[in-house]
PDB file of C-alpha atoms and ligand atoms in Angstrom:
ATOM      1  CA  UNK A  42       0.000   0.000   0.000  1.00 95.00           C
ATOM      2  CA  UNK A  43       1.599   3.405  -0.863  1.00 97.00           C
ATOM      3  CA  UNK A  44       1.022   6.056   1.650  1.00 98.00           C
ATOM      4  CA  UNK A  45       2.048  10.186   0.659  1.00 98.00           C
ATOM      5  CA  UNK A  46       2.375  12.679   3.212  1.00 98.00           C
ATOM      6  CA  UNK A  47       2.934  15.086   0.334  1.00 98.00           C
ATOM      7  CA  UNK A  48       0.891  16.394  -2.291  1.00 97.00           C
ATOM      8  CA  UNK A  49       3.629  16.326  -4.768  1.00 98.00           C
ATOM      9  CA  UNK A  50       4.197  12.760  -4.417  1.00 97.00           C
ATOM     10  CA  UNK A  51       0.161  12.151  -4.625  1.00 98.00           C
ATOM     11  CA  UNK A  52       0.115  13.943  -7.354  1.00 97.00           C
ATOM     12  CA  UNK A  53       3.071  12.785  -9.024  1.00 95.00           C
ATOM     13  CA  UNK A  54       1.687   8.952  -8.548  1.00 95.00           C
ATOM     14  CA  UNK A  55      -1.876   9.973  -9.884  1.00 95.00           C
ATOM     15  CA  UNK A  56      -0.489  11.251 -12.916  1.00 92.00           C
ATOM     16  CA  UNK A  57       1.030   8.403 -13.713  1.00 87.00           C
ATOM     17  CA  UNK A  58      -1.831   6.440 -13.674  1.00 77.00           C
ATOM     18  CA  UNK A  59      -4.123   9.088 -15.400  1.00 82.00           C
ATOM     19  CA  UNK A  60      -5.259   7.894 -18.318  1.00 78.00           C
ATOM     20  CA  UNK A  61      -8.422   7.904 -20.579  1.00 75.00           C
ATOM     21  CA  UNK A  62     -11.379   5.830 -19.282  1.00 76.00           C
ATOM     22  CA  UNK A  63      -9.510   5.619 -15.734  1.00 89.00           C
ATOM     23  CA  UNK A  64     -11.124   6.899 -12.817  1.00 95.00           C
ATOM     24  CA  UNK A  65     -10.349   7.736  -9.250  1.00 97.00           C
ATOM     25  CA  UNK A  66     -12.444   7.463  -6.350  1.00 98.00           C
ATOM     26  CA  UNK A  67     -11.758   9.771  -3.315  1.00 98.00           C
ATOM     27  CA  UNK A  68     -12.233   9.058   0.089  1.00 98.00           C
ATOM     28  CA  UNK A  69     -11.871  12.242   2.480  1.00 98.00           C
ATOM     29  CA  UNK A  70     -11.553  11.399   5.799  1.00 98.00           C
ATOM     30  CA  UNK A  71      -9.955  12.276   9.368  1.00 98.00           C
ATOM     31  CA  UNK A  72      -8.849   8.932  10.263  1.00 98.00           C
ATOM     32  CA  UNK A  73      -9.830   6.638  13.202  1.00 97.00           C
ATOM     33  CA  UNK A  74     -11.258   4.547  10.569  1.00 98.00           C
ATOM     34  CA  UNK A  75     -14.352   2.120  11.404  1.00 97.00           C
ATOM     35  CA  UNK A  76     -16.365  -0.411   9.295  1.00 97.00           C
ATOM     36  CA  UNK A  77     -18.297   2.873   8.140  1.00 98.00           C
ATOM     37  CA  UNK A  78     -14.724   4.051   6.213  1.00 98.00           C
ATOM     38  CA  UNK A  79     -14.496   0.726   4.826  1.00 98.00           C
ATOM     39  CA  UNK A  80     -17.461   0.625   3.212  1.00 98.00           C
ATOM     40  CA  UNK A  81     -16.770   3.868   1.279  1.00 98.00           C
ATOM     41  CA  UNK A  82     -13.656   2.465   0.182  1.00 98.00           C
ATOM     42  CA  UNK A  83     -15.166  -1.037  -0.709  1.00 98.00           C
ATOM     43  CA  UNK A  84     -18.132   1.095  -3.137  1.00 98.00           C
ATOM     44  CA  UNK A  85     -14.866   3.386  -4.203  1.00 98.00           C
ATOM     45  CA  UNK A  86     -13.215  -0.135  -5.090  1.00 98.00           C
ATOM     46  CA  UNK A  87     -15.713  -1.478  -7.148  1.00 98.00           C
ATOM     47  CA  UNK A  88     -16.420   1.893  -9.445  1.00 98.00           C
ATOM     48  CA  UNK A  89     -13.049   2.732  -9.635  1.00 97.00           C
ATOM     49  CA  UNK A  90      -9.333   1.931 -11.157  1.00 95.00           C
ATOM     50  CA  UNK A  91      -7.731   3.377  -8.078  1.00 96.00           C
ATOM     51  CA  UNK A  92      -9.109   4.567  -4.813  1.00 98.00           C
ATOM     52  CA  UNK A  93      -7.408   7.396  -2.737  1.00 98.00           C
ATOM     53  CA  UNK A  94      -8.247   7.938   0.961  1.00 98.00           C
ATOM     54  CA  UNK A  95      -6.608  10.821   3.039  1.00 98.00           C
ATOM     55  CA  UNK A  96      -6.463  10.726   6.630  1.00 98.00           C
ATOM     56  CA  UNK A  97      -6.358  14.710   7.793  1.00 98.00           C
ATOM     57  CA  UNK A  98      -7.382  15.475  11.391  1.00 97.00           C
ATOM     58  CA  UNK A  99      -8.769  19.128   9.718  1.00 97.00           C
ATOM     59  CA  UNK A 100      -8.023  21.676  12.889  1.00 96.00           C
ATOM     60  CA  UNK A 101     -10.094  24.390  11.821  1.00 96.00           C
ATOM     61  CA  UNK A 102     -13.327  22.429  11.667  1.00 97.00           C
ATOM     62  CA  UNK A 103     -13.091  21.879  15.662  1.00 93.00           C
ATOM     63  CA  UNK A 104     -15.513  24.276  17.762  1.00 87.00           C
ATOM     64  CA  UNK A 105     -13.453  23.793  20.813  1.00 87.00           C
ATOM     65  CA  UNK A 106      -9.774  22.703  21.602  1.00 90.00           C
ATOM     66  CA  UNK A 107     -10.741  19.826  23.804  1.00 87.00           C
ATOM     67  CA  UNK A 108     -12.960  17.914  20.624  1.00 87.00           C
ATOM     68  CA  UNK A 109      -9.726  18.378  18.677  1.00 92.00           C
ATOM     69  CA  UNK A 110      -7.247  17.179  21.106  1.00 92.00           C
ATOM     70  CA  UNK A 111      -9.181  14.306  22.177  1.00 89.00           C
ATOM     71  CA  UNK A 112     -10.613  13.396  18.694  1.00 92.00           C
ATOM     72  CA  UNK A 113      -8.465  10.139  18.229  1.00 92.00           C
ATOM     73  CA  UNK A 114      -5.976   9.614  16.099  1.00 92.00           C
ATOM     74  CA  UNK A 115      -3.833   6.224  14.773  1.00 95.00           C
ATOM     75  CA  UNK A 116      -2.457   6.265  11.482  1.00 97.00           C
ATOM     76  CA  UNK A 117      -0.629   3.044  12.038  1.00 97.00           C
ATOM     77  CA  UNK A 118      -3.732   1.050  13.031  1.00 97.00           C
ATOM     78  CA  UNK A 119      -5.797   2.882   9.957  1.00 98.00           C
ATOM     79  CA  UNK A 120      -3.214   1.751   7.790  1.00 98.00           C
ATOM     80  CA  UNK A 121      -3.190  -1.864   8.908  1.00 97.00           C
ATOM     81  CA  UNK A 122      -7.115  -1.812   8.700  1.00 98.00           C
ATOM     82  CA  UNK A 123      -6.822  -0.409   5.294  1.00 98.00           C
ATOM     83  CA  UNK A 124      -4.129  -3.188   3.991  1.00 97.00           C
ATOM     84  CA  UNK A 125      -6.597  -5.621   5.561  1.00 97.00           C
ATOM     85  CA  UNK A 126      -9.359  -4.254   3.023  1.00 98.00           C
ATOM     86  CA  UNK A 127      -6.550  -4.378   0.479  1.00 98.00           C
ATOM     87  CA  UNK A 128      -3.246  -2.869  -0.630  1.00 96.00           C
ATOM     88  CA  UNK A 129      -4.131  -1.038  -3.582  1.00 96.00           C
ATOM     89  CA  UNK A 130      -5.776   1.866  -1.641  1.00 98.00           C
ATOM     90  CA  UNK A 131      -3.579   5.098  -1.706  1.00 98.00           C
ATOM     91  CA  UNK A 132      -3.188   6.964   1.068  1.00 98.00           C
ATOM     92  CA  UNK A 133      -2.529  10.608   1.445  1.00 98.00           C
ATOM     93  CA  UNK A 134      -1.750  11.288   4.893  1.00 98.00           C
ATOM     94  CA  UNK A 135      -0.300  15.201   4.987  1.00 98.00           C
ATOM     95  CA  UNK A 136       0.472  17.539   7.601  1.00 96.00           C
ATOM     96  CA  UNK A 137      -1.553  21.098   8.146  1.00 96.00           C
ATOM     97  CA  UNK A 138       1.415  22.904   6.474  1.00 96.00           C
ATOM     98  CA  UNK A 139       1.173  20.684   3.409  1.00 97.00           C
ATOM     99  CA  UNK A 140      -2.483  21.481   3.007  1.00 97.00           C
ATOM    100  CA  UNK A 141      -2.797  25.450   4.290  1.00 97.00           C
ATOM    101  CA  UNK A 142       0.347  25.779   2.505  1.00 93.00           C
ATOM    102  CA  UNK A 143      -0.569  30.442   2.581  1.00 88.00           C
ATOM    103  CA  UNK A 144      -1.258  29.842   6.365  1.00 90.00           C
ATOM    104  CA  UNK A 145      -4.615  27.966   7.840  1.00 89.00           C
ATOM    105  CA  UNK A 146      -7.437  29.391   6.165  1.00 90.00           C
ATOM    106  CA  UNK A 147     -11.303  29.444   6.029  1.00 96.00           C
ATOM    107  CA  UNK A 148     -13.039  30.417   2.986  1.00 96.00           C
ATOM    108  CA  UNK A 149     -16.582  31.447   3.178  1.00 96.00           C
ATOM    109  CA  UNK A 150     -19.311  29.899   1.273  1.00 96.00           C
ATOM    110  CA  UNK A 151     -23.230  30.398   0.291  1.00 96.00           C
ATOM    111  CA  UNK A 152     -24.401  27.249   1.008  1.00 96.00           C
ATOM    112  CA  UNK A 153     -28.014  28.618  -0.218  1.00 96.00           C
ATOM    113  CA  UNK A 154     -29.154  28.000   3.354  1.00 97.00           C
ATOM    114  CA  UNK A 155     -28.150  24.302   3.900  1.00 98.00           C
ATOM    115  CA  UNK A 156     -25.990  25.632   6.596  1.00 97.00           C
ATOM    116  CA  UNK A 157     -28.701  27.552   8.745  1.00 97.00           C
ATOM    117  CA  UNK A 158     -29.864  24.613  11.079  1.00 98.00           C
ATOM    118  CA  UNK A 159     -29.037  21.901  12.476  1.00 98.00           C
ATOM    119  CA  UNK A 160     -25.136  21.435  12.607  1.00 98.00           C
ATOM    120  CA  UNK A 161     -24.895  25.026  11.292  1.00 97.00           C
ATOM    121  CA  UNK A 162     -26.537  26.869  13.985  1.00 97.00           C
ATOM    122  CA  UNK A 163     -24.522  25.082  17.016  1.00 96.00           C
ATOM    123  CA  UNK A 164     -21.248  24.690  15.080  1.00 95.00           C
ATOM    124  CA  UNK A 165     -19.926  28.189  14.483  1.00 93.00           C
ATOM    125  CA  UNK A 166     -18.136  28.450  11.006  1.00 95.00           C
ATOM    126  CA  UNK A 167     -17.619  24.397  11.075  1.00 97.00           C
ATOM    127  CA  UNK A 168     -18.841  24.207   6.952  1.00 98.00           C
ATOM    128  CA  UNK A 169     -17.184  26.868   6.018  1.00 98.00           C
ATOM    129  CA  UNK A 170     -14.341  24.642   7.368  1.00 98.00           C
ATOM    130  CA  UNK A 171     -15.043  21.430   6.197  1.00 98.00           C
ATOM    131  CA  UNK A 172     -16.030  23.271   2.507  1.00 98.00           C
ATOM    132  CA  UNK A 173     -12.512  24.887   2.725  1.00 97.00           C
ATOM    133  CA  UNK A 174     -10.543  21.476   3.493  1.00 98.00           C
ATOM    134  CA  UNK A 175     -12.592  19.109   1.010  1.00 98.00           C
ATOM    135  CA  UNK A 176     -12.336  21.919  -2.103  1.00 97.00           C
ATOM    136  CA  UNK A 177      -8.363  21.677  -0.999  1.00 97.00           C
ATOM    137  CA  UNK A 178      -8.043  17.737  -0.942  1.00 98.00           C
ATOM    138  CA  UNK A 179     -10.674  17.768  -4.104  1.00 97.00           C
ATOM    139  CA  UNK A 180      -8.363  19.861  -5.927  1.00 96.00           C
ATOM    140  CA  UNK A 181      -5.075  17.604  -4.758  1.00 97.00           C
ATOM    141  CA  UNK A 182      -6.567  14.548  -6.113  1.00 97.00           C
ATOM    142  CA  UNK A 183      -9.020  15.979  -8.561  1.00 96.00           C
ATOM    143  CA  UNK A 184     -10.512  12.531  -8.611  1.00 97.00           C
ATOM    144  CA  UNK A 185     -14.013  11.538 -10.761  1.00 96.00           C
ATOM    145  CA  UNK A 186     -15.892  10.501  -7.900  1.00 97.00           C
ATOM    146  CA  UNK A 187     -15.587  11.393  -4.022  1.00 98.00           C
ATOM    147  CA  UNK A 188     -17.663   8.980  -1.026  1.00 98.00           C
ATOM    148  CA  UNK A 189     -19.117  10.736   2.001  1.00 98.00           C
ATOM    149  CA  UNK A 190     -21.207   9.188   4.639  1.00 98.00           C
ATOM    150  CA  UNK A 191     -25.149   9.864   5.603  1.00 98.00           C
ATOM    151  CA  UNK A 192     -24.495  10.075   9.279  1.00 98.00           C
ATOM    152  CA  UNK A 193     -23.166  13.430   8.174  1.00 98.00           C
ATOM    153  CA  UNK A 194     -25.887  14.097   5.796  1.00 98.00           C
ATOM    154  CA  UNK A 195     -26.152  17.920   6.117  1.00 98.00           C
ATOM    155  CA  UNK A 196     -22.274  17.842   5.468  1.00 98.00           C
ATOM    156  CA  UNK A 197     -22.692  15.372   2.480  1.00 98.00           C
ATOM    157  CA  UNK A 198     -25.776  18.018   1.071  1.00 98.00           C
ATOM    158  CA  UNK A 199     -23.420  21.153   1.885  1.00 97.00           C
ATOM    159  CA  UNK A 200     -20.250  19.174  -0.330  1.00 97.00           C
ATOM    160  CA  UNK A 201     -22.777  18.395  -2.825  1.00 95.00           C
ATOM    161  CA  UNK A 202     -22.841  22.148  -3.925  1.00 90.00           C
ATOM    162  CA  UNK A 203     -19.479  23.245  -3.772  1.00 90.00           C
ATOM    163  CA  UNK A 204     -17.719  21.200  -6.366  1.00 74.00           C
ATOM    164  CA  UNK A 205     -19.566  20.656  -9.756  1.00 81.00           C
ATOM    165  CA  UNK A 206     -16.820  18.580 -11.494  1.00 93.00           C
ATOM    166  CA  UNK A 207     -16.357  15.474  -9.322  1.00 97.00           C
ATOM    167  CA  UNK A 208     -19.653  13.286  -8.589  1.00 97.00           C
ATOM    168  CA  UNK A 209     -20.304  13.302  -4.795  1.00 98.00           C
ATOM    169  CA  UNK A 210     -21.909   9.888  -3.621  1.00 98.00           C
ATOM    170  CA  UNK A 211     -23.786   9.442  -0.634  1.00 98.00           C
ATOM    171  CA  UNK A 212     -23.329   6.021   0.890  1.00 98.00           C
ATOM    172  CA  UNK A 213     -25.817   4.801   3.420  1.00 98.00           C
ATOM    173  CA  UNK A 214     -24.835   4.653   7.170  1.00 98.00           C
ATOM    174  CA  UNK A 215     -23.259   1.645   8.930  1.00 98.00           C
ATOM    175  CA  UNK A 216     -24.244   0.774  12.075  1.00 98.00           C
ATOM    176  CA  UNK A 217     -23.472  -1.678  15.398  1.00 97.00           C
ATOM    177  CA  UNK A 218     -25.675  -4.050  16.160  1.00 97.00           C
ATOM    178  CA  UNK A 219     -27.717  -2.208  18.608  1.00 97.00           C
ATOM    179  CA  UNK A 220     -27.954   0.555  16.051  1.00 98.00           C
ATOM    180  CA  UNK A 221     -25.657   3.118  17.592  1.00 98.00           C
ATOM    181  CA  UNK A 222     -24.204   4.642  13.881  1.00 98.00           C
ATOM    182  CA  UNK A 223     -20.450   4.516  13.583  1.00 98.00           C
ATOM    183  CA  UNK A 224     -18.399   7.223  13.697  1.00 97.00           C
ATOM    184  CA  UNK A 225     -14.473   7.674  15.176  1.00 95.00           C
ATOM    185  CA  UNK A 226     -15.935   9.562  17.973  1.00 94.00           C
ATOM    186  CA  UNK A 227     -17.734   5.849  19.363  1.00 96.00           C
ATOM    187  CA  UNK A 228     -14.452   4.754  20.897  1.00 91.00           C
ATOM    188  CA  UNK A 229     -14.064   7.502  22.982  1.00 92.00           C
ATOM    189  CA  UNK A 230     -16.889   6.696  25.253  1.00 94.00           C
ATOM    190  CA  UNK A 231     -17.234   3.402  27.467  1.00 95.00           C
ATOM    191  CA  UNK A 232     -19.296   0.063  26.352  1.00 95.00           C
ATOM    192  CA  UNK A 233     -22.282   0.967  28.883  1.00 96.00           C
ATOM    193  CA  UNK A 234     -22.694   4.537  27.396  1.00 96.00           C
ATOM    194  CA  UNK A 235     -22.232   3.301  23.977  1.00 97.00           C
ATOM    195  CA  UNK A 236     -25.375   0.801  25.078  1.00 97.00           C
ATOM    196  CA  UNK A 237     -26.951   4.206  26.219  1.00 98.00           C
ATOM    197  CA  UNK A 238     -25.885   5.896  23.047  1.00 98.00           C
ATOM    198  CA  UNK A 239     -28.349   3.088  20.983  1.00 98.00           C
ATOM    199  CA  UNK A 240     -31.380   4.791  22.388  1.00 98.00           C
ATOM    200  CA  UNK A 241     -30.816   7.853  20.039  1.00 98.00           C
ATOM    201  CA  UNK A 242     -31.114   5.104  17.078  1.00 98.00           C
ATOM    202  CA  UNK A 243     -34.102   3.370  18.706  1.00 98.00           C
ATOM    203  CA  UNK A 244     -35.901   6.990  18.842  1.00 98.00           C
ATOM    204  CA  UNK A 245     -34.848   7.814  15.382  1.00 98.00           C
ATOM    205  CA  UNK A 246     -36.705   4.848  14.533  1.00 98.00           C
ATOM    206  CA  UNK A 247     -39.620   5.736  16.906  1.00 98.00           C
ATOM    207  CA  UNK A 248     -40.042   8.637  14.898  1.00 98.00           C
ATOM    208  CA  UNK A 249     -40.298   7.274  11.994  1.00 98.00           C
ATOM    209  CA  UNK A 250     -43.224   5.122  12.552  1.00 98.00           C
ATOM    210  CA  UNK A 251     -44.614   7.631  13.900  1.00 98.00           C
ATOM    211  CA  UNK A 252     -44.404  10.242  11.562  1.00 98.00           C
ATOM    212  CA  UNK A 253     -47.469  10.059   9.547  1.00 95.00           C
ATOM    213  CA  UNK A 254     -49.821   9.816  12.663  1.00 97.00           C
ATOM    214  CA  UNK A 255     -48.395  12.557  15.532  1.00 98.00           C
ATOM    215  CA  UNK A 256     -47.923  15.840  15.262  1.00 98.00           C
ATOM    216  CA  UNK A 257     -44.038  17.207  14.681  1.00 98.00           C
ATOM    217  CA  UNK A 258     -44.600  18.987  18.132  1.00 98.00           C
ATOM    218  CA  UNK A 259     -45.905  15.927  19.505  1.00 98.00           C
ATOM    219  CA  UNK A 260     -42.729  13.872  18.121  1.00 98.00           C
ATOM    220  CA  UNK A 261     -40.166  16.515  19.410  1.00 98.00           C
ATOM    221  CA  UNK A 262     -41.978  16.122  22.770  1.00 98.00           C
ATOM    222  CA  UNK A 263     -41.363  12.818  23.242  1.00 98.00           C
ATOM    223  CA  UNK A 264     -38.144  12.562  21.994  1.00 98.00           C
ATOM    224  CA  UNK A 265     -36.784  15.191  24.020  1.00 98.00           C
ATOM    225  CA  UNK A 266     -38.431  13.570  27.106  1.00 98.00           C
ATOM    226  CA  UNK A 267     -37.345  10.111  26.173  1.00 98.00           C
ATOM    227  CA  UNK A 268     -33.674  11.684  25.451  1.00 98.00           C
ATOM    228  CA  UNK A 269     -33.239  13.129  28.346  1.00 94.00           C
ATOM    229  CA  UNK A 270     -34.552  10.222  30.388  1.00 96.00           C
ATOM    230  CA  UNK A 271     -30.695   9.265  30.373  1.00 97.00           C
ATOM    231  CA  UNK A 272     -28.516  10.306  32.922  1.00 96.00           C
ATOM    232  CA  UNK A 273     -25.341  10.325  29.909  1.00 95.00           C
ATOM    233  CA  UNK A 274     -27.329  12.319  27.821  1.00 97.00           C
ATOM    234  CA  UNK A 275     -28.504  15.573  27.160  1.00 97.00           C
ATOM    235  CA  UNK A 276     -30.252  16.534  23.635  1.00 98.00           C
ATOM    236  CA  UNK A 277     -28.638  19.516  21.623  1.00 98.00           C
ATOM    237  CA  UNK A 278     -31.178  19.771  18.926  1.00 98.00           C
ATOM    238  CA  UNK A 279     -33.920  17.138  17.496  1.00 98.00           C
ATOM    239  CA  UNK A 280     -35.173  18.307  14.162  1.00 98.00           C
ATOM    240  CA  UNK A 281     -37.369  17.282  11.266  1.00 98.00           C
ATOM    241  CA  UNK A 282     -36.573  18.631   8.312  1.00 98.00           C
ATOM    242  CA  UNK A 283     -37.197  18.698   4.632  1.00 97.00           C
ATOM    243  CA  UNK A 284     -34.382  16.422   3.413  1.00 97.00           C
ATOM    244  CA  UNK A 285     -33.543  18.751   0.051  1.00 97.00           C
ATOM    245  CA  UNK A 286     -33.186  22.291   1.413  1.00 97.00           C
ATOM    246  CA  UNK A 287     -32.639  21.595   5.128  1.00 98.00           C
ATOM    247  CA  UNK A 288     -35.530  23.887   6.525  1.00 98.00           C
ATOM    248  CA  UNK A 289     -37.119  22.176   9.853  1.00 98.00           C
ATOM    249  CA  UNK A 290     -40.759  21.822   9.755  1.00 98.00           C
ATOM    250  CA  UNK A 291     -43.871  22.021  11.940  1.00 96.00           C
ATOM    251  CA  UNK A 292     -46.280  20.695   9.759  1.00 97.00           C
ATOM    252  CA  UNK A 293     -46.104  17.879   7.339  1.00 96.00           C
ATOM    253  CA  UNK A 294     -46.582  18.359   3.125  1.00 95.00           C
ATOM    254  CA  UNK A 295     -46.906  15.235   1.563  1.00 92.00           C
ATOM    255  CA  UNK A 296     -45.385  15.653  -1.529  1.00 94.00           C
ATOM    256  CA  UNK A 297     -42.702  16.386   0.131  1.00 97.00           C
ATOM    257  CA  UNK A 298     -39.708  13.979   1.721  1.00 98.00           C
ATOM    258  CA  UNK A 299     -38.351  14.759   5.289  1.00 98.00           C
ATOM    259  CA  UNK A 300     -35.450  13.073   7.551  1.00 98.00           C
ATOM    260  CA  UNK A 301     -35.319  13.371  11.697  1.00 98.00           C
ATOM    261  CA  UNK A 302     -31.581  14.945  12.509  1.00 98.00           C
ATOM    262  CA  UNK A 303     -30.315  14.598  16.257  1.00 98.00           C
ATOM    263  CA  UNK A 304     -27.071  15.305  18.188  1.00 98.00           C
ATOM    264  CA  UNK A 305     -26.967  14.345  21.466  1.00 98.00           C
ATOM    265  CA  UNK A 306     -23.785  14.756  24.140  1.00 97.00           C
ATOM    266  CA  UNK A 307     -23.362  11.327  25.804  1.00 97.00           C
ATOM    267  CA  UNK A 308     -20.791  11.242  28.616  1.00 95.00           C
ATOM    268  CA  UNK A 309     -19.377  14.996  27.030  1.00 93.00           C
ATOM    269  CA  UNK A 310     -18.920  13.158  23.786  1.00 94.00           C
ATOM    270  CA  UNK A 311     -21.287  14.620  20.818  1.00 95.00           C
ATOM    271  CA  UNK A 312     -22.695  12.295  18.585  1.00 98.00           C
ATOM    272  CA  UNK A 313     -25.149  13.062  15.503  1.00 98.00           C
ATOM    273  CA  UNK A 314     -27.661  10.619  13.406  1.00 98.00           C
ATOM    274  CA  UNK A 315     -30.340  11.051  10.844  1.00 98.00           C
ATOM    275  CA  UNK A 316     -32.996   8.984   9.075  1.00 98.00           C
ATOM    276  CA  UNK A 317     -34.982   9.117   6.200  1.00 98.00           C
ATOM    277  CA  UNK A 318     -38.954   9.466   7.332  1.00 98.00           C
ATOM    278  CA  UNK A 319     -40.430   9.207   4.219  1.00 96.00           C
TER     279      UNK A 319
HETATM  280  O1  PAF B 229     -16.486  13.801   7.635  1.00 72.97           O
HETATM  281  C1  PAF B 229     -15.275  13.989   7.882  1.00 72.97           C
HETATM  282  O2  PAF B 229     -14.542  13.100   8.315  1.00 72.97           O
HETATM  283  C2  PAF B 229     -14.683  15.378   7.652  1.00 72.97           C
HETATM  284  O3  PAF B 229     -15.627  16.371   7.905  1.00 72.97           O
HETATM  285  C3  PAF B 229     -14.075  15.552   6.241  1.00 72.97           C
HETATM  286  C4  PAF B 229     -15.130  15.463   5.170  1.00 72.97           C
HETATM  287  C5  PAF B 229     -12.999  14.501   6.016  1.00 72.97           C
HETATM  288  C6  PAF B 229     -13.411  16.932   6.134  1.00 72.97           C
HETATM  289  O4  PAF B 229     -12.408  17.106   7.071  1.00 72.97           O
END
């Protein structure tokens, strides 16, 4: 497996292999890689010649010091999970320097609104961030196709309209067996709260059968109250929203489709999930 900590080399290796009819597959991510990474990769794999992955801990998409310094990090163990899924994945694994290379920098973006609620409203700046960082690695490995997961899906919606020349692909989100979605942040709380943690999937789901027979106050009501039940947790937001432009409802249109977004803290640890109600 080849692994570049600069862009020259990344680039230098890509060009090689750029040909006619070849495509790449690009798989942003910030490492701490779970069975959710892998199946990016493994979709990646199978509509691609070669798949690229980078591993960037992105500092500037942090809303406090603490997330950053405890968000974990193992490039060693990534790349041994990675050669296990198999060794013709090509990592780019840079420092900030190599990517900020005029100083660490935010652009700002008009995300047409996508950015107003939800993720946007309690996490100051954090898309112009992310936009800033993906346009950068996007324009590193100017691949055909780049993977992002649904448990982020305002982030995938936001990346959708930055970049019209690479085809940004959705991929449905993994999850453990008691429904808890993975994400790198998981392994940072214990087994009991990550038991705990399942309940946010379990009222995800509660909504959803519910959604065509309650009212949207009615729903939030009882999520909030079922949410906070838990000792570990505390609710930041529960929304419903319409799952194109991102606006949170109160009353239901029919011809319209809608998703259920939550974050909840769990031990200090934030975790966010979504589903699709209709
Ligand atoms: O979803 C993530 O891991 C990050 O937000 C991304 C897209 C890699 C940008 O740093």
């Amino acid at each position: 497996m080849k692994i570049f900590y600069k862009k020259s080399g990344l680039i230098d290796e890509l060009n090689k292999s750029r040909e006619s009819k070849f495509s790449i597959g690009f798989v942003p991510t910030m490492g701490a890689l779970h069975k959710g990474h892998l199946s990016l990769l493994k979709k990646s794999l199978i509509e691609n010649n070669t798949t690229v992955i980078s591993i960037f801990v992105n500092p500037t998409q942090f809303n406090n010091t603490a997330d950053l310094t405890t968000y974990p990090k193992n490039l060693n163990k990534d790349c041994e999970l990675l050669e296990s899924l198999s060794d013709e994945i090509i990592v780019f694994a840079p420092q900030a320097k190599e990517i900020y290379t005029d100083g660490v920098i935010t652009n700002e973006y008009d995300f047409h609104g996508l950015d107003k609620y939800m993720e946007g409203e309690f996490r100051d700046n954090h898309f112009n961030a992310v936009a800033t960082v993906v346009e950068l690695l996007l324009d590193i490995v100017e691949p055909n196709s780049a993977y992002f997961g649904e448990k982020d899906y305002q982030q995938l919606k936001i990346i959708s309209c930055i970049k019209s020349n690479v085809d940004i692909i959705g991929c449905a989100t993994l999850r453990d067996k008691n429904g808890l979605a993975l994400s790198s942040r998981n392994n940072t709380i214990s087994i009991e709260s990550r038991e705990t943690a399942s309940n946010i999937f379990k009222n995800l789901n509660y909504v959803k059968s519910n959604f065509n027979t309650l009212s949207v106050e009615n729903i939030t009501a009882k999520v909030t109250h079922n949410i906070n039940l838990f000792e570990q947790m505390e609710l930041e937001y529960f929304v419903i929203a319409d799952q194109d432009k991102l606006e949170p409802i109160t009353t239901v249109n029919v011809e319209k489709k809608y998703r259920a977004f939550i974050a909840v803290f769990v031990d200090g640890i934030r975790l966010i999930d979504n589903i699709a109600l209709n």
